[in-house]
Every structure is written in structure tokens, then in C-alpha cells.
mmCIF file of C-alpha atoms in Angstrom:
data_model
loop_
_atom_site.group_PDB
_atom_site.id
_atom_site.type_symbol
_atom_site.label_atom_id
_atom_site.label_comp_id
_atom_site.label_asym_id
_atom_site.label_seq_id
_atom_site.Cartn_x
_atom_site.Cartn_y
_atom_site.Cartn_z
ATOM 1 C CA MET Z 1 117.912 144.024 -35.403
ATOM 2 C CA SER Z 2 120.814 146.657 -34.806
ATOM 3 C CA GLU Z 3 123.411 146.132 -31.514
ATOM 4 C CA GLN Z 4 122.822 147.639 -28.019
ATOM 5 C CA TRP Z 5 124.807 150.742 -27.698
ATOM 6 C CA ILE Z 6 126.497 151.156 -24.261
ATOM 7 C CA SER Z 7 126.109 154.186 -21.996
ATOM 8 C CA LEU Z 8 128.709 155.493 -19.890
ATOM 9 C CA TYR Z 9 128.212 158.300 -17.157
ATOM 10 C CA LEU Z 10 131.125 160.579 -16.792
ATOM 11 C CA ARG Z 11 132.245 162.889 -14.013
ATOM 12 C CA ALA Z 12 135.632 164.944 -13.566
ATOM 13 C CA ALA Z 13 136.135 167.487 -11.089
ATOM 14 C CA ASP Z 14 135.975 170.503 -13.483
ATOM 15 C CA GLU Z 15 135.618 171.204 -17.386
ATOM 16 C CA PRO Z 16 139.431 171.243 -18.122
ATOM 17 C CA ALA Z 17 139.893 167.922 -16.367
ATOM 18 C CA LEU Z 18 137.057 166.231 -18.162
ATOM 19 C CA THR Z 19 138.103 167.878 -21.563
ATOM 20 C CA ALA Z 20 141.366 166.247 -20.966
ATOM 21 C CA ALA Z 21 140.177 162.908 -20.295
ATOM 22 C CA LEU Z 22 137.785 162.961 -23.344
ATOM 23 C CA SER Z 23 140.262 164.193 -25.606
ATOM 24 C CA ALA Z 24 142.808 161.511 -24.535
ATOM 25 C CA ALA Z 25 140.218 158.770 -24.996
ATOM 26 C CA LEU Z 26 138.329 159.982 -27.998
ATOM 27 C CA GLY Z 27 140.965 161.342 -29.813
ATOM 28 C CA THR Z 28 140.528 165.235 -31.930
ATOM 29 C CA TYR Z 29 140.747 166.624 -34.897
ATOM 30 C CA THR Z 30 141.813 170.272 -36.056
ATOM 31 C CA ASP Z 31 138.976 172.365 -37.622
ATOM 32 C CA ASP Z 32 139.804 174.556 -40.881
ATOM 33 C CA GLU Z 33 140.654 177.448 -38.664
ATOM 34 C CA GLY Z 34 143.354 175.490 -36.780
ATOM 35 C CA ALA Z 35 141.464 174.933 -33.518
ATOM 36 C CA GLU Z 36 141.690 171.798 -31.766
ATOM 37 C CA HIS Z 37 138.544 169.876 -30.834
ATOM 38 C CA THR Z 38 138.016 166.751 -28.926
ATOM 39 C CA ALA Z 39 136.164 164.131 -31.360
ATOM 40 C CA LEU Z 40 132.530 163.693 -29.717
ATOM 41 C CA LEU Z 41 130.919 161.870 -32.310
ATOM 42 C CA THR Z 42 132.147 159.451 -34.738
ATOM 43 C CA GLY Z 43 130.948 156.083 -36.175
ATOM 44 C CA THR Z 44 131.883 154.155 -32.957
ATOM 45 C CA HIS Z 45 130.675 156.724 -30.220
ATOM 46 C CA GLN Z 46 128.459 159.970 -29.444
ATOM 47 C CA CYS Z 47 129.407 162.316 -26.247
ATOM 48 C CA VAL Z 48 127.205 164.871 -24.827
ATOM 49 C CA VAL Z 49 128.912 167.139 -22.306
ATOM 50 C CA ARG Z 50 126.564 168.273 -19.618
ATOM 51 C CA GLY Z 51 128.924 170.307 -17.573
ATOM 52 C CA PRO Z 52 127.557 170.873 -14.101
ATOM 53 C CA LEU Z 53 124.274 169.489 -12.950
ATOM 54 C CA SER Z 54 121.867 170.054 -10.073
ATOM 55 C CA LYS Z 55 118.827 168.002 -8.525
ATOM 56 C CA PRO Z 56 116.113 168.681 -6.426
ATOM 57 C CA THR Z 57 116.500 169.018 -2.537
ATOM 58 C CA GLY Z 58 113.076 167.649 -1.954
ATOM 59 C CA GLU Z 59 111.906 171.168 -0.638
ATOM 60 C CA THR Z 60 110.005 173.952 -2.726
ATOM 61 C CA ASP Z 61 110.191 177.801 -2.443
ATOM 62 C CA ASP Z 62 107.571 180.235 -2.053
ATOM 63 C CA ASP Z 63 106.274 179.473 -5.774
ATOM 64 C CA GLY Z 64 106.243 175.618 -5.338
ATOM 65 C CA MET Z 65 109.390 175.070 -7.421
ATOM 66 C CA PRO Z 66 111.689 172.769 -6.445
ATOM 67 C CA ILE Z 67 114.850 173.858 -4.462
ATOM 68 C CA MET Z 68 117.894 172.697 -6.261
ATOM 69 C CA GLN Z 69 121.602 171.655 -5.221
ATOM 70 C CA PRO Z 70 124.446 171.289 -6.969
ATOM 71 C CA VAL Z 71 125.992 167.718 -7.882
ATOM 72 C CA PRO Z 72 129.657 167.760 -7.557
ATOM 73 C CA GLY Z 73 131.715 167.509 -10.684
ATOM 74 C CA TYR Z 74 131.638 168.323 -14.402
ATOM 75 C CA HIS Z 75 129.499 165.671 -16.375
ATOM 76 C CA ALA Z 76 129.150 163.926 -19.905
ATOM 77 C CA ASP Z 77 127.043 161.237 -21.253
ATOM 78 C CA LEU Z 78 128.999 158.939 -23.295
ATOM 79 C CA LEU Z 79 127.223 156.244 -25.836
ATOM 80 C CA VAL Z 80 129.824 153.600 -27.278
ATOM 81 C CA HIS Z 81 129.339 150.967 -29.673
ATOM 82 C CA PRO Z 82 129.718 147.234 -28.114
ATOM 83 C CA ASP Z 83 132.820 146.958 -30.383
ATOM 84 C CA HIS Z 84 134.654 149.996 -28.645
ATOM 85 C CA ILE Z 85 133.355 149.604 -25.115
ATOM 86 C CA ASP Z 86 136.412 147.840 -23.307
ATOM 87 C CA ALA Z 87 138.960 150.116 -24.722
ATOM 88 C CA LEU Z 88 137.263 153.295 -24.249
ATOM 89 C CA ALA Z 89 135.766 152.004 -20.676
ATOM 90 C CA GLU Z 90 139.518 151.403 -19.610
ATOM 91 C CA ASP Z 91 140.948 155.083 -21.065
ATOM 92 C CA LEU Z 92 138.357 156.766 -19.195
ATOM 93 C CA GLY Z 93 138.211 154.648 -16.191
ATOM 94 C CA PRO Z 94 139.135 157.565 -13.950
ATOM 95 C CA VAL Z 95 135.881 159.588 -14.990
ATOM 96 C CA VAL Z 96 133.689 156.751 -15.266
ATOM 97 C CA ILE Z 97 130.925 157.188 -12.546
ATOM 98 C CA ASP Z 98 130.731 153.616 -11.124
ATOM 99 C CA PRO Z 99 128.571 152.320 -10.113
ATOM 100 C CA GLN Z 100 126.718 154.068 -12.894
ATOM 101 C CA PRO Z 101 123.502 155.881 -12.062
ATOM 102 C CA SER Z 102 120.209 154.117 -11.431
ATOM 103 C CA THR Z 103 118.238 157.188 -12.245
ATOM 104 C CA PRO Z 104 120.422 159.288 -14.525
ATOM 105 C CA GLN Z 105 119.101 162.930 -15.533
ATOM 106 C CA PHE Z 106 119.232 162.371 -19.073
ATOM 107 C CA LYS Z 107 118.891 159.347 -21.223
ATOM 108 C CA TRP Z 108 119.601 158.442 -24.786
ATOM 109 C CA ALA Z 109 116.651 158.149 -27.067
ATOM 110 C CA ARG Z 110 114.377 154.692 -27.548
ATOM 111 C CA ASP Z 111 115.710 153.398 -24.259
ATOM 112 C CA GLU Z 112 114.726 153.266 -20.516
ATOM 113 C CA HIS Z 113 118.093 152.403 -19.598
ATOM 114 C CA GLY Z 114 120.119 155.198 -21.227
ATOM 115 C CA ALA Z 115 121.272 153.266 -24.458
ATOM 116 C CA SER Z 116 120.037 153.322 -27.878
ATOM 117 C CA GLY Z 117 120.807 150.951 -30.893
#
């Protein structure tokens, strides 16, 4: 049986703030052309940057489509191996959504609570 990886939902004020927090906590690498990137996928974590999100207002337009409103911030979802959660959670503290959303817009595959193993 595999270990249960842990989900963290992240939010910063804007894209530069989230990128800075992710780069500081997850590390960076330089590609063959010399550009620096945040290490979003490693053996210890997987990160998907979602960017701006929106949610339904509960109202619909004339075509019956839900009217959406922006969710404040710039968002990312992070899946972390349990052996590394303490260090990453501490490093990412200012951008970790606490409490974590009870009904996140996106979930990791194979788990109704947002984590996969």
C-alpha cells in the first residue's frame, strides 16, 4: 500500500508573490537555454499553478449559465510526500490557505479529499 500524499492549497496576492513563495520553498532549476524555473514536479512534490479562480454567485444569466465572481488571490495546488510536508508547510506558511478548503475546485486524482497515493 502506498503512503498517502498530502494536499496543500495555496493563495498569494498575485502571480509574482506566488512564484516567489514557490521558488523559495520548492527550489528552482535552469533549463538548457539558461532560463530559471520553479521546480513544480519532483519525487517529493507536484504543484499545479491555477492562477485566478472564480466561483458561482448562485445566480444565472439569461441563458441559464451561472454568473461567476472572482475568488481573491492567485492560486496553486501542491501535493506533497508525507516525509516532506513539515518542511514545505513551514516554508510556504504565508501562502497556505488555512483552514484548507472543504470543497476545493480541483482535486488530485483517486481521492475525494484531494490527495492521491
